[in-house]
Coordinates of C-alpha atoms in Angstrom, one line a residue:
X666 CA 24.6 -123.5 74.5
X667 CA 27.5 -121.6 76.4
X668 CA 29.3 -121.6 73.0
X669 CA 25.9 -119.3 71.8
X670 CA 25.5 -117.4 74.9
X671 CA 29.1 -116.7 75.2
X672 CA 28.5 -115.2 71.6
X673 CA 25.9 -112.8 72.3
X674 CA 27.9 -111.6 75.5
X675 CA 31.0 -111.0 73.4
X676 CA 28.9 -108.5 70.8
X677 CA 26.4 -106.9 73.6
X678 CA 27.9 -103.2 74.1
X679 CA 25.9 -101.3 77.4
X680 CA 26.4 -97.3 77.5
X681 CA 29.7 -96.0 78.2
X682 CA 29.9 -94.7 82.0
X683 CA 30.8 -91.1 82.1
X684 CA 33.1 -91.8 85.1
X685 CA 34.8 -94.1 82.5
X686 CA 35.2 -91.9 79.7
X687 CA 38.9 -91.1 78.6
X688 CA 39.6 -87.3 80.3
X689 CA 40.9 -86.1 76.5
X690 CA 37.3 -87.0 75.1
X691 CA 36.1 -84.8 78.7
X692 CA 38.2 -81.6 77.5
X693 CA 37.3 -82.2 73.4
X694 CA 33.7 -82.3 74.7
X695 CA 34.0 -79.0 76.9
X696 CA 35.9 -77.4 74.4
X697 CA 33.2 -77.8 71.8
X698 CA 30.6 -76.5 74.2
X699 CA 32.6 -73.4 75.3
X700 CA 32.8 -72.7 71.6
X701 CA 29.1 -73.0 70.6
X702 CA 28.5 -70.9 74.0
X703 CA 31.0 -68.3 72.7
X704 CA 29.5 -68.4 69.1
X705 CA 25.9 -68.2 70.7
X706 CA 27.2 -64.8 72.3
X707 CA 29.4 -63.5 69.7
X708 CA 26.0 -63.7 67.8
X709 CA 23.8 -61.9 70.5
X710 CA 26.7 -59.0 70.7
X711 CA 26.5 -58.7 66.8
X712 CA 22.9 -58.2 66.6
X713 CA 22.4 -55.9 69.8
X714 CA 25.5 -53.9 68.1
X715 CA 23.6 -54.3 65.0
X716 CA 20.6 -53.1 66.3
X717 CA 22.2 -50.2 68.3
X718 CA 23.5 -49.1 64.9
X719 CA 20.6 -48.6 63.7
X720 CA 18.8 -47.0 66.2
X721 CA 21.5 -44.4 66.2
X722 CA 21.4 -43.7 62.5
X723 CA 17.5 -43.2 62.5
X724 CA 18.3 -40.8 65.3
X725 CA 21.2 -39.3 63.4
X726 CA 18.9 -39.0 60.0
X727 CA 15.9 -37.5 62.5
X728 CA 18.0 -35.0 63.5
X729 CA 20.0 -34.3 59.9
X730 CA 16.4 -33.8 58.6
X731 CA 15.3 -31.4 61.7
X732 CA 18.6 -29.5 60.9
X733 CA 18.6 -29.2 57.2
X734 CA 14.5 -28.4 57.9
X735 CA 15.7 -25.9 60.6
X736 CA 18.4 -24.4 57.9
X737 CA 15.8 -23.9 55.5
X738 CA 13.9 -22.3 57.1
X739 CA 15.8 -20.2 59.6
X740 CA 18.8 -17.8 58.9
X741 CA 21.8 -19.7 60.7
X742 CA 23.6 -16.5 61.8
X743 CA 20.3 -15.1 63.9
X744 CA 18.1 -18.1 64.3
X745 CA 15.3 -15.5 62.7
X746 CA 12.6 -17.1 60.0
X747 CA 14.1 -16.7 57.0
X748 CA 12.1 -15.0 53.6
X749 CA 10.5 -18.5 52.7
X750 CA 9.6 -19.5 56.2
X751 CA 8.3 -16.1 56.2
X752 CA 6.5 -16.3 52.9
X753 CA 4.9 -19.8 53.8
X754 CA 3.8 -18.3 57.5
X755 CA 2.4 -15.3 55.8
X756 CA 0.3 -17.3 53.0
X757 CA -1.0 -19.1 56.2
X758 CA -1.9 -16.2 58.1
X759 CA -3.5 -14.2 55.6
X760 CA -5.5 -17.1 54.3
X761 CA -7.2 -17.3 58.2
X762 CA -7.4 -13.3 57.6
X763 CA -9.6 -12.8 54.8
X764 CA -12.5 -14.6 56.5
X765 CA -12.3 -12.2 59.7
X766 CA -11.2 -9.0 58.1
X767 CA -8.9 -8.2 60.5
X768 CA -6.1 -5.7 60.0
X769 CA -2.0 -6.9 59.2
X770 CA 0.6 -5.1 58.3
X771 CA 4.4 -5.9 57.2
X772 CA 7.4 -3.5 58.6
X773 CA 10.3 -3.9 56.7
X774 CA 13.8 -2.8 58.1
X775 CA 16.6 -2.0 56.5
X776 CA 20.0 -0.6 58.0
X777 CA 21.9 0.9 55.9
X778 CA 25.1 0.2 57.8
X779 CA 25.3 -3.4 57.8
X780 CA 27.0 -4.8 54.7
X781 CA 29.6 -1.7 55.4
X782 CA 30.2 -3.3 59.1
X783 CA 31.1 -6.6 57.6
X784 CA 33.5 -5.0 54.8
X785 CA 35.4 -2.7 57.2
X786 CA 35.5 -4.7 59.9
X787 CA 34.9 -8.4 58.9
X788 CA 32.3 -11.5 58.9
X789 CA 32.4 -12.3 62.4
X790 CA 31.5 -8.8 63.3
X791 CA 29.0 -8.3 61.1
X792 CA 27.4 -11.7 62.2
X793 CA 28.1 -10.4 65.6
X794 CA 26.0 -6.9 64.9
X795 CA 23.4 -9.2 62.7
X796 CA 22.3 -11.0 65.9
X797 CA 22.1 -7.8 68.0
X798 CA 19.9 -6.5 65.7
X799 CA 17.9 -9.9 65.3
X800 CA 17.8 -9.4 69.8
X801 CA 16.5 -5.6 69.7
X802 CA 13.5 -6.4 66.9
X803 CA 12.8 -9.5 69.4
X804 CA 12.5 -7.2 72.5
X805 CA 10.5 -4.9 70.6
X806 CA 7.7 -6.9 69.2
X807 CA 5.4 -9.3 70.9
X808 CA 6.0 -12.7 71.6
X809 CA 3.1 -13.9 68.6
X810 CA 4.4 -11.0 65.5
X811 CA 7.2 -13.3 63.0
X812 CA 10.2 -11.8 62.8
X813 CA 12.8 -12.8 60.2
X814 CA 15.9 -12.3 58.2
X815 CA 15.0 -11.6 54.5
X816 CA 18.3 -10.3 53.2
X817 CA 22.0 -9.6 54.5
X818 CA 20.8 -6.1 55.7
X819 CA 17.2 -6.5 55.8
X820 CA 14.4 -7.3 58.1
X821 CA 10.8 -8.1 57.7
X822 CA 8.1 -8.4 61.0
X823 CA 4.5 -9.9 60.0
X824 CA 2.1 -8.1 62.7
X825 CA -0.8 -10.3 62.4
X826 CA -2.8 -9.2 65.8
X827 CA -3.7 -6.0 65.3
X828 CA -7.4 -4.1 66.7
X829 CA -6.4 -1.5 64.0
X830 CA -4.4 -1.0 61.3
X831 CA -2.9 2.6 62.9
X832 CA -1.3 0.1 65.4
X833 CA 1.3 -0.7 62.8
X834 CA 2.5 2.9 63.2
X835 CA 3.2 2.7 67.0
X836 CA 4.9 -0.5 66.1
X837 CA 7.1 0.7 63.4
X838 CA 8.1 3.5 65.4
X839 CA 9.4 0.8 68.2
X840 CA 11.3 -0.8 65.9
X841 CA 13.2 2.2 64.7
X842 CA 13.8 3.6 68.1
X843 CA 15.4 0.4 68.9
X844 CA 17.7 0.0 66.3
X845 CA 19.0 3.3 66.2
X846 CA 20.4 3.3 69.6
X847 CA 24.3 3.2 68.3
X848 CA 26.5 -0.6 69.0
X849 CA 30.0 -0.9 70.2
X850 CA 31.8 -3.3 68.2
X851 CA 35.4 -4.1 68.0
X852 CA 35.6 -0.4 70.2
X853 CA 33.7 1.3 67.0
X854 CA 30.5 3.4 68.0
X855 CA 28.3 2.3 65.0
X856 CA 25.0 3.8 64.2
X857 CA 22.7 1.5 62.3
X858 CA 21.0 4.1 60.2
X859 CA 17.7 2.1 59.9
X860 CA 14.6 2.5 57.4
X861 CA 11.3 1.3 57.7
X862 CA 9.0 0.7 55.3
X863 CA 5.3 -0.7 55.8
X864 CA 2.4 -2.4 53.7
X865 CA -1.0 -2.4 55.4
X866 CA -3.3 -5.7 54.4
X867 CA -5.7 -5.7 52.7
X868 CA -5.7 -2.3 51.2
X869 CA -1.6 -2.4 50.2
X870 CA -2.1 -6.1 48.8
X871 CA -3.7 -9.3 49.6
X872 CA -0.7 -12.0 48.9
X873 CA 2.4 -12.1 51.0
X874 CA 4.8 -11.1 48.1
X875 CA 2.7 -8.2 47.1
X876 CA 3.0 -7.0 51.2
X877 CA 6.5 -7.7 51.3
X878 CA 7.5 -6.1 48.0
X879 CA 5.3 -2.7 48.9
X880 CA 6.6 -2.8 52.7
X881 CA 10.1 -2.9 51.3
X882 CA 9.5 0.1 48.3
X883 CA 7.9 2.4 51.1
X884 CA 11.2 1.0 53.2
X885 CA 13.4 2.1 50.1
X886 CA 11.4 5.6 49.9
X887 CA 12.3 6.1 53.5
X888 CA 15.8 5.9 53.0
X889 CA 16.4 7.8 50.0
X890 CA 14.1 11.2 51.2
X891 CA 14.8 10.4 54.8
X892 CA 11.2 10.6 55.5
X893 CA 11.4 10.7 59.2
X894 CA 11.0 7.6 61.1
X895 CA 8.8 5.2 59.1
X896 CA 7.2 5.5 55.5
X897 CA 3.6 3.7 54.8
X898 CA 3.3 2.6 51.2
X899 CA 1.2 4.9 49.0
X900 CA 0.3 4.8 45.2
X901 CA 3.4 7.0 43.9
X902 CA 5.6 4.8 45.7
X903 CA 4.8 1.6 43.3
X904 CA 5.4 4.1 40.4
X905 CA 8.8 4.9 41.4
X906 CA 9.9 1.3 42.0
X907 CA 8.6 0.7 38.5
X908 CA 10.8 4.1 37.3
X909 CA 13.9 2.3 39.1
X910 CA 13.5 -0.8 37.5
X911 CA 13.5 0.5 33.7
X912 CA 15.9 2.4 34.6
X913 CA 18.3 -0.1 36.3
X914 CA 17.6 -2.2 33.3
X915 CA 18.6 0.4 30.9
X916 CA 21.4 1.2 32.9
X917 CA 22.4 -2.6 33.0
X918 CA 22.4 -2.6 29.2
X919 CA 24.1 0.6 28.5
X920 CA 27.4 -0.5 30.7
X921 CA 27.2 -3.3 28.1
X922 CA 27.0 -1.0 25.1
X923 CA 29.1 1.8 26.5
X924 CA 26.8 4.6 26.5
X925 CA 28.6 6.6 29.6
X926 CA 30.7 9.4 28.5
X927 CA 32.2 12.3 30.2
X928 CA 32.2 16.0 30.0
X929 CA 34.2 18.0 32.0
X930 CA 33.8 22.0 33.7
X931 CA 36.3 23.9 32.9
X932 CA 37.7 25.1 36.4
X933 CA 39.4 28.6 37.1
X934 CA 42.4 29.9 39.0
X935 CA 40.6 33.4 40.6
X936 CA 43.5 35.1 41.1
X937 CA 45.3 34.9 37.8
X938 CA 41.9 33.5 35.7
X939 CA 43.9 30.9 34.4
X940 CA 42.2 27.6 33.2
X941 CA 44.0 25.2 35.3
X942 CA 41.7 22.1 34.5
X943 CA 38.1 20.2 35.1
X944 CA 36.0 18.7 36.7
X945 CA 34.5 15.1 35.1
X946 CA 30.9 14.6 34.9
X947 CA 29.5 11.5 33.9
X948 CA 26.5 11.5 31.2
X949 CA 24.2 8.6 29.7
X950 CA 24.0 8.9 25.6
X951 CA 20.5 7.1 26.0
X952 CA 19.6 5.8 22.5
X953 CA 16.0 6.7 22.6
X954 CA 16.1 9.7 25.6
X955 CA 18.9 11.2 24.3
X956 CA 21.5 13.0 26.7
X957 CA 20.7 12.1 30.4
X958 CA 22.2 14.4 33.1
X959 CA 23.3 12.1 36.3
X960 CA 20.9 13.3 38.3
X961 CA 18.3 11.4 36.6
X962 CA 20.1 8.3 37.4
X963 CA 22.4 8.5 39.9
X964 CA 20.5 7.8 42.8
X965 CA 19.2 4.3 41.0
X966 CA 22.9 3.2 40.2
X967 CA 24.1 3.9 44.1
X968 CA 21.3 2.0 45.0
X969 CA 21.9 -1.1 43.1
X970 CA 25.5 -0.7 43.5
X971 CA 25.9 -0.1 39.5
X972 CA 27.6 3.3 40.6
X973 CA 30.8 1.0 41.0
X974 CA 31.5 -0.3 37.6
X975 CA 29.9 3.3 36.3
X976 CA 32.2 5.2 38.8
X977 CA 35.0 2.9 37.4
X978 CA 34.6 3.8 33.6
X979 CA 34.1 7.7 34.3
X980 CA 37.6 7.3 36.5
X981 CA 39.4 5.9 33.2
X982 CA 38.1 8.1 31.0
X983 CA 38.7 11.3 32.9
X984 CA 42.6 10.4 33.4
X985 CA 42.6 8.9 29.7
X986 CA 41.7 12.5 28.6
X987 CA 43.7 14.5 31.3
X988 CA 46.7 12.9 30.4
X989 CA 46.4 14.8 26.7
X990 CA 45.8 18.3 28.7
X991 CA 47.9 21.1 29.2
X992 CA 48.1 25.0 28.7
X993 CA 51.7 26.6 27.1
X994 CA 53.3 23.3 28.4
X995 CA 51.8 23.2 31.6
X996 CA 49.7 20.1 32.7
X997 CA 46.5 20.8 33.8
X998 CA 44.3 18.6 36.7
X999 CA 41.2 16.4 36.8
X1000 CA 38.6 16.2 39.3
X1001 CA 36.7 13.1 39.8
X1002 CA 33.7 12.8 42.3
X1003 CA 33.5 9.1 44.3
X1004 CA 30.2 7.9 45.6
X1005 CA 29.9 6.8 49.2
X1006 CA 30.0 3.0 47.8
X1007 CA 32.9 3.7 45.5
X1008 CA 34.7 5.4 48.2
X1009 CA 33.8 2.6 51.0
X1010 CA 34.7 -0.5 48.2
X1011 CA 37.9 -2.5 49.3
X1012 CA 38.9 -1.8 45.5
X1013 CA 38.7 1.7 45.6
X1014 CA 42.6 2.2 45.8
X1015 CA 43.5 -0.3 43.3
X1016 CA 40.6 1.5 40.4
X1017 CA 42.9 4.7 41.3
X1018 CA 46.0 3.3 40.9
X1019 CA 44.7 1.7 37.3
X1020 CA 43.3 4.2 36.0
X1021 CA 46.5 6.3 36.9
X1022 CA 48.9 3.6 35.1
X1023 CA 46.8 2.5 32.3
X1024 CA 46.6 6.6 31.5
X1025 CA 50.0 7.7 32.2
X1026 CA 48.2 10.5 34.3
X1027 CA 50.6 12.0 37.2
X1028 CA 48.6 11.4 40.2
X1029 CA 49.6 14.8 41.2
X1030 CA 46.9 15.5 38.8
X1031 CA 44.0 14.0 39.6
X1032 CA 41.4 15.2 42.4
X1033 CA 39.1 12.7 44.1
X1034 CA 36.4 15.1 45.0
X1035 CA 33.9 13.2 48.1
X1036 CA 30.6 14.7 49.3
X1037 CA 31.5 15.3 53.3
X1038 CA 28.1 13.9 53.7
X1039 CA 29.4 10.6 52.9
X1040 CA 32.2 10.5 55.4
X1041 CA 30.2 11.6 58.2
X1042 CA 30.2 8.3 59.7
X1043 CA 31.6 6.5 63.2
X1044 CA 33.8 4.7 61.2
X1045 CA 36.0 7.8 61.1
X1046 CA 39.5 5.8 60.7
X1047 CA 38.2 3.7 57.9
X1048 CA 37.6 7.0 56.0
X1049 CA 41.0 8.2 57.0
X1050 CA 42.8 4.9 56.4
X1051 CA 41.0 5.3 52.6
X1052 CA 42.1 9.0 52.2
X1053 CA 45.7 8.2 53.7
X1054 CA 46.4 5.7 50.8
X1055 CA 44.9 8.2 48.4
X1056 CA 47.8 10.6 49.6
X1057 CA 50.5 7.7 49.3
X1058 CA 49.7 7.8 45.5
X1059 CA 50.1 11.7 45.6
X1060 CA 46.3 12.1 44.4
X1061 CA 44.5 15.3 45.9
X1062 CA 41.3 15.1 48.0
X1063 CA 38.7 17.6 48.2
X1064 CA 35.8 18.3 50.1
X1065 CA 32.6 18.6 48.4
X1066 CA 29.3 20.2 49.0
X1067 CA 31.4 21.8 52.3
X1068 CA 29.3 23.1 54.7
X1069 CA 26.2 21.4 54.0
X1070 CA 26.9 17.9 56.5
X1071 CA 26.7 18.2 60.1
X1072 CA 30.5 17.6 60.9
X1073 CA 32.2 19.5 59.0
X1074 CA 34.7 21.0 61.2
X1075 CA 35.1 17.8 62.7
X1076 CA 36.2 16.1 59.3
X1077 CA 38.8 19.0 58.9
X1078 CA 40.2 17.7 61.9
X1079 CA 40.6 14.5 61.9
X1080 CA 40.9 13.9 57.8
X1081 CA 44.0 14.0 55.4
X1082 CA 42.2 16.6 53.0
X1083 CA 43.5 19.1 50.3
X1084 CA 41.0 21.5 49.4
X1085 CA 37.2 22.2 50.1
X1086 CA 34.5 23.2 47.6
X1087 CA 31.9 25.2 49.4
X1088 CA 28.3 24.1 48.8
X1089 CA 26.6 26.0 45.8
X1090 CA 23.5 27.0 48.0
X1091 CA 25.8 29.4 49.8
X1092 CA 27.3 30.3 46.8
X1093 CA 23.8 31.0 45.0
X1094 CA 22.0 32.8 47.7
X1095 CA 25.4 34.6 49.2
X1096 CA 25.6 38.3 47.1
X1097 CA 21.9 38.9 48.4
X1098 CA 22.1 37.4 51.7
X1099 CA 24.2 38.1 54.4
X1100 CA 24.4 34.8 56.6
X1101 CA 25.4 33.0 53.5
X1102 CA 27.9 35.6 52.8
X1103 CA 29.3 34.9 56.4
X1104 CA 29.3 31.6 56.1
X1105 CA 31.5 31.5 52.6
X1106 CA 33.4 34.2 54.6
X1107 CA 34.2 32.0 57.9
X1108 CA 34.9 28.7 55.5
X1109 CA 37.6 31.0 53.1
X1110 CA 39.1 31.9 56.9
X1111 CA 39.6 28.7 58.1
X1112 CA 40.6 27.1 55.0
X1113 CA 43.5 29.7 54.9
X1114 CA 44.5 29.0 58.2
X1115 CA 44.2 25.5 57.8
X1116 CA 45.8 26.3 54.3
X1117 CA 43.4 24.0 52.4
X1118 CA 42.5 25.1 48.9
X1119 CA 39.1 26.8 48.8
X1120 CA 37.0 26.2 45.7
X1121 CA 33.9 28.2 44.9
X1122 CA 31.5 25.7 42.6
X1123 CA 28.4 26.8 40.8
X1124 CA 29.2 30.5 39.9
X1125 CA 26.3 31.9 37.7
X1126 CA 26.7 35.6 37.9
X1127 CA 28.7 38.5 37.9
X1128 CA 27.7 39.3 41.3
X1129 CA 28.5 35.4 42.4
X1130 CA 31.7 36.0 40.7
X1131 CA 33.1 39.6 42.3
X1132 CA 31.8 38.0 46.1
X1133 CA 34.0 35.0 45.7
X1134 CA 36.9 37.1 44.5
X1135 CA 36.7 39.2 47.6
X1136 CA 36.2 36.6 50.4
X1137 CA 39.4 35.1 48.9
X1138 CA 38.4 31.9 46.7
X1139 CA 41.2 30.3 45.3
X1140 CA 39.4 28.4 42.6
X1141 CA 36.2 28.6 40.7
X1142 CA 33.5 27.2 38.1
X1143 CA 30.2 27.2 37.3
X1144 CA 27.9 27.9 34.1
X1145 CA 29.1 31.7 34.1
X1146 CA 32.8 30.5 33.4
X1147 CA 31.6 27.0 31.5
X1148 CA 29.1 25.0 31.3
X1149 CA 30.3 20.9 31.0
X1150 CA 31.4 20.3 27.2
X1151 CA 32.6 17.0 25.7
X1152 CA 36.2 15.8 26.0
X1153 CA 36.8 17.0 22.4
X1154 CA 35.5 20.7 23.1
X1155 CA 37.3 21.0 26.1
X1156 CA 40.5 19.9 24.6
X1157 CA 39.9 22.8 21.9
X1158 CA 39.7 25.3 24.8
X1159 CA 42.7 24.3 25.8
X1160 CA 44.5 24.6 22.8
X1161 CA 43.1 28.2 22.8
X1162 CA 44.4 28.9 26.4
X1163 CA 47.7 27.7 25.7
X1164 CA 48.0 29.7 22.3
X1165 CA 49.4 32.6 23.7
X1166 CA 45.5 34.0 24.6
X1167 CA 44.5 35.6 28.1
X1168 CA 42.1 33.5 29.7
X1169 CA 39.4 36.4 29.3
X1170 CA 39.5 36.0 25.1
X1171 CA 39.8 32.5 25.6
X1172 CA 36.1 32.8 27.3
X1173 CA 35.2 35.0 24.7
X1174 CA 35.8 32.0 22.1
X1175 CA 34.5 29.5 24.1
X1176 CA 30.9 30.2 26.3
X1177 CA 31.2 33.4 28.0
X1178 CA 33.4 36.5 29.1
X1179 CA 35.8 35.6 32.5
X1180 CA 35.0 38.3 34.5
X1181 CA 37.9 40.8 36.3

C-alpha cells in the first residue's frame, strides 16, 4: 500500500510555479513576446505606409489628370482657352443659341508683331508680350465673353451676351484700342499692330468653325487693306480666302516644279546713259495662266510665308545671271528686292552670302533693294544690325518706294543705306504737278548732301525722262528705257552695249530710243 502510493507520488507533476521558473526561460519568454510585439507593429507601420502610398498617388494621378485636362485645354504660356476649349465652349453656346435667337459674334485678333518679337528678341520675351496681350483682352471684355489663344499670334473672343449684334462693333473696337497702346520690352517700344476680324451668328455661320474661319478672313482682310480698326465679314471676303487658297496651292506646287523665273529692267546711268545693270523681277510660268506678274501673287506668298523659299530662288538666279554680265569688260550690278519677312528671317544673311559664293557674283555687285515701309518699325536696331551685316559682305542697300512711308527722314538717319529709289507716284504725276515736282526736287537735295545714290524708277515718258535729268537723278528705269525681258534677252542687250554701240542705238535695237 505505501509501496503503491509512494508510486503515484513519484509520477504526479503539479504546475510549475512562476516564482520557480529558471530566469533564462524568464528572458527567452520576454524575448519572444517583445518580438511578436515588434512584428505586430512593424506590420501596422507597413500597412499605414502602405496605405499613405496610396492615397498620395490617387492624389498625385487626380492632379496629373486635372493638369494634362488643364493643358489641353488651356494655352500654358497665357492660361487663355485654347482653339479646342474654345471650339467645344462655342458648339455649347450656340447650341443654347438657336432656341432664343439671340445675337453672337466672334472677334478675332491678330498682331502682326508677335512671331517677329520672339525672333528678334527671344522666347521668353515673346511669352512675356503673349501674356500682356492675353491681360489687356481680359481687361477689355466682360467677365462672362471666352477668351482664348488660337494660334502663336492670334486671338479669338466668343461674345455670347449680346442685346444686339451692332454691340460686337463697340466691342471690337475695345479690343483694338487696347492692344495698340505700344509695350516696353527688353527697353524696346513695340507696337502690336493688331487686326480684327469679326463673324456675326447666325447670319455669318451657324457652327463654331464656320464663325471662327469667317472672323479670321475678315481679320486677314483687315490687315492686308488696313481697313481701319475692325473688318465684319462680308460675301467677297469668303471669295478671296477661296482665291488665296488656289493660289497658295498652286504656288506650293510650282516651287516644286520650278515654275519661278526672273526678268530683269534694264537700269540707266542718267548722266552718261550707260546701261550699268538690272533690276530682278520674279515671274510665275503658270502652266495653264500662262505668265503671272507678282502682283498677282505676292501678297498670298508674304502671307503664308512662301515669299521665303520664293525670295530665295529669285536671289540665286539673279546673281547666277549677273555673274555672266558686263559691257566692254565692265561688270554690271543686280538689284534684288527683299520682302519684310525675307528681310526680318534669321537666315537672311547667310541666303546672301550663298547666293553670292555659289554664283561667283562680287558682292560689290549686287543691290538689296527694301521697301522703307518695311523698316518702319520700333525695332529700329534689329533693322540696322540686318543692314550692317549686309555692308560687311560689301552688298549695296537701297531704299525703295522712298517717300511714300511715314519715316523716311528718320530711316536716313539712323540706317546704313546706299542709294534711294524715289516712289514712282511722284515720279508719274511730277512733269504736271508741282508738289510732286518739289518733292522729287527736295529728295535729289538731300540725297546729294547725304551723298546717297538717287534712282528715279518707273520712267514712262519723255517728259518723265527730261524732269529727272534736271533735278539731278543719278539713275533711272522704267518701260520708256525697258520694259523687264528674260535673262537671255537682257544678256543680248548687253552684248549690244558692250559692242562698241552708244547706249542710244543700243535702245534703238532693243525696245525704245534713250532719250538726251
Amino acid at each position: 500500500m505505501h509501496t503503491a502510493m509512494n508510486r503515484n507520488r513519484t509520477h504526479h507533476h503539479p504546475a510549475a510555479d512562476p516564482s520557480q521558473l529558471d530566469q533564462s526561460e524568464i528572458a527567452q519568454r520576454l524575448r519572444r513576446l517583445i518580438d511578436v510585439e515588434r512584428l505586430v507593429q512593424e506590420q501596422r507601420e507597413e500597412l499605414a505606409w502602405t496605405n499613405e502610398r496610396l492615397v498620395t498617388e490617387l492624389y498625385d494621378r487626380n492632379a496629373m489628370e486635372a493638369t494634362a485636362t488643364q493643358q489641353a485645354r488651356h494655352d500654358p504660356v497665357t492660361g487663355l482657352a485654347n482653339r479646342l476649349s474654345l471650339e467645344e465652349r462655342m458648339a455649347n453656346a450656340l447650341n443654347a443659341h438657336r432656341a432664343s435667337s439671340e445675337p453672337a459674334a466672334v472677334v478675332f485678333v491678330g498682331l502682326e508683331r508677335l512671331a517677329e518679337v520672339r525672333d528678334t528678341l527671344g522666347y521668353q520675351a515673346g511669352d512675356y508680350v503673349a501674356r500682356q496681350i492675353a491681360e489687356r483682352l481680359r481687361n477689355a471684355v466682360r467677365g462672362s465673353d471666352l477668351i482664348a489663344r488660337i494660334g502663336d499670334d492670334e486671338f479669338a473672343v466668343l461674345l455670347m451676351a449680346l442685346r444686339r449684334a451692332e454691340d460686337a462693333a463697340i466691342v471690337a473696337r475695345k479690343l483694338y484700342s487696347a492692344l495698340d497702346v505700344p509695350l516696353v520690352v527688353g527697353g524696346h517700344q513695340i507696337r502690336l499692330e493688331p487686326a480684327v476680324g469679326v463673324s456675326v451668328y447666325p447670319q455669318d455661320g451657324e457652327t463654331s468653325d464656320l464663325l471662327l474661319a469667317r472672323a479670321d478672313g475678315a481679320m486677314r482682310f483687315a490687315r492686308e487693306h488696313r481697313t481701319g480698326l475692325t473688318q465684319f465679314f462680308r460675301p467677297e471676303i469668303a471669295q478671296r480666302s477661296a482665291r488665296r487658297l488656289s493660289i497658295e496651292a498652286d504656288l506650293r506646287a510650282a516651287l516644286e516644279r520650278g515654275q519661278f523665273s526672273v526678268h530683269y529692267q534694264p537700269r540707266y546711268e542718267m548722266k552718261s546713259r550707260k546701261l550699268i545693270g538690272a533690276e530682278a523681277l520674279v515671274r510665275w510660268q503658270h502652266p495653264e495662266r500662262g505668265l503671272i506678274a507678282p502682283g498677282e501673287f505676292l501678297d498670298v506668298a508674304e502671307d503664308t510665308g512662301l515669299i521665303v523659299p520664293i525670295g530665295e530662288a529669285v536671289l540665286a538666279q539673279a546673281c547666277a545671271a549677273a555673274a555672266q554680265w558686263s559691257t566692254a569688260g565692265k561688270p554690271m550690278s543686280v538689284a534684288v528686292n527683299l520682302s519684310p519677312r525675307e528681310f526680318r528671317g534669321k537666315s537672311m544673311l547667310d541666303q546672301v552670302e550663298q547666293a553670292l559664293h555659289a554664283s561667283g557674283l562680287a558682292p560689290q555687285r549686287l543691290q538689296i533693294e527694301l521697301n522703307e515701309t518695311a523698316l518702319v518699325r520700333p525695332l529700329d536696331e534689329v533693322d540696322a544690325a540686318a543692314l550692317q551685316g549686309l555692308h560687311k559682305l560689301g552688298v549695296r542697300v537701297t531704299l525703295d518706294c522712298f517717300g511714300a512711308g511715314a519715316a523716311s527722314l528718320a530711316l536716313l538717319r539712323k540706317l546704313p543705306v546706299d542709294a534711294v529709289k524715289i516712289d514712282g507716284q511722284f515720279v508719274r504725276h511730277a512733269p504736271e504737278d508741282a508738289r510732286d515736282a518739289a518733292i522729287v526736287e527736295v529728295i535729289a537735295l538731300l540725297a546729294r548732301k547725304l551723298r546717297l545714290t538717287m534712282v528715279a524708277g518707273g520712267v514712262e515718258s519723255e517728259a518723265q525722262w527730261d524732269l529727272m535729268k534736271k533735278l539731278g537723278c543719278d539713275e533711272v528705269q522704267g518701260f520708256l528705257l525697258g520694259r523687264p525681258m528674260p535673262a537671255n534677252e537682257f544678256e543680248a542687250l548687253c552684248s549690244r552695249a558692250g559692242a562698241g554701240t552708244t547706249a542710244r542705238r543700243s535702245r534703238k535695237r532693243a525696245v525704245a530710243k534713250l532719250p538726251t
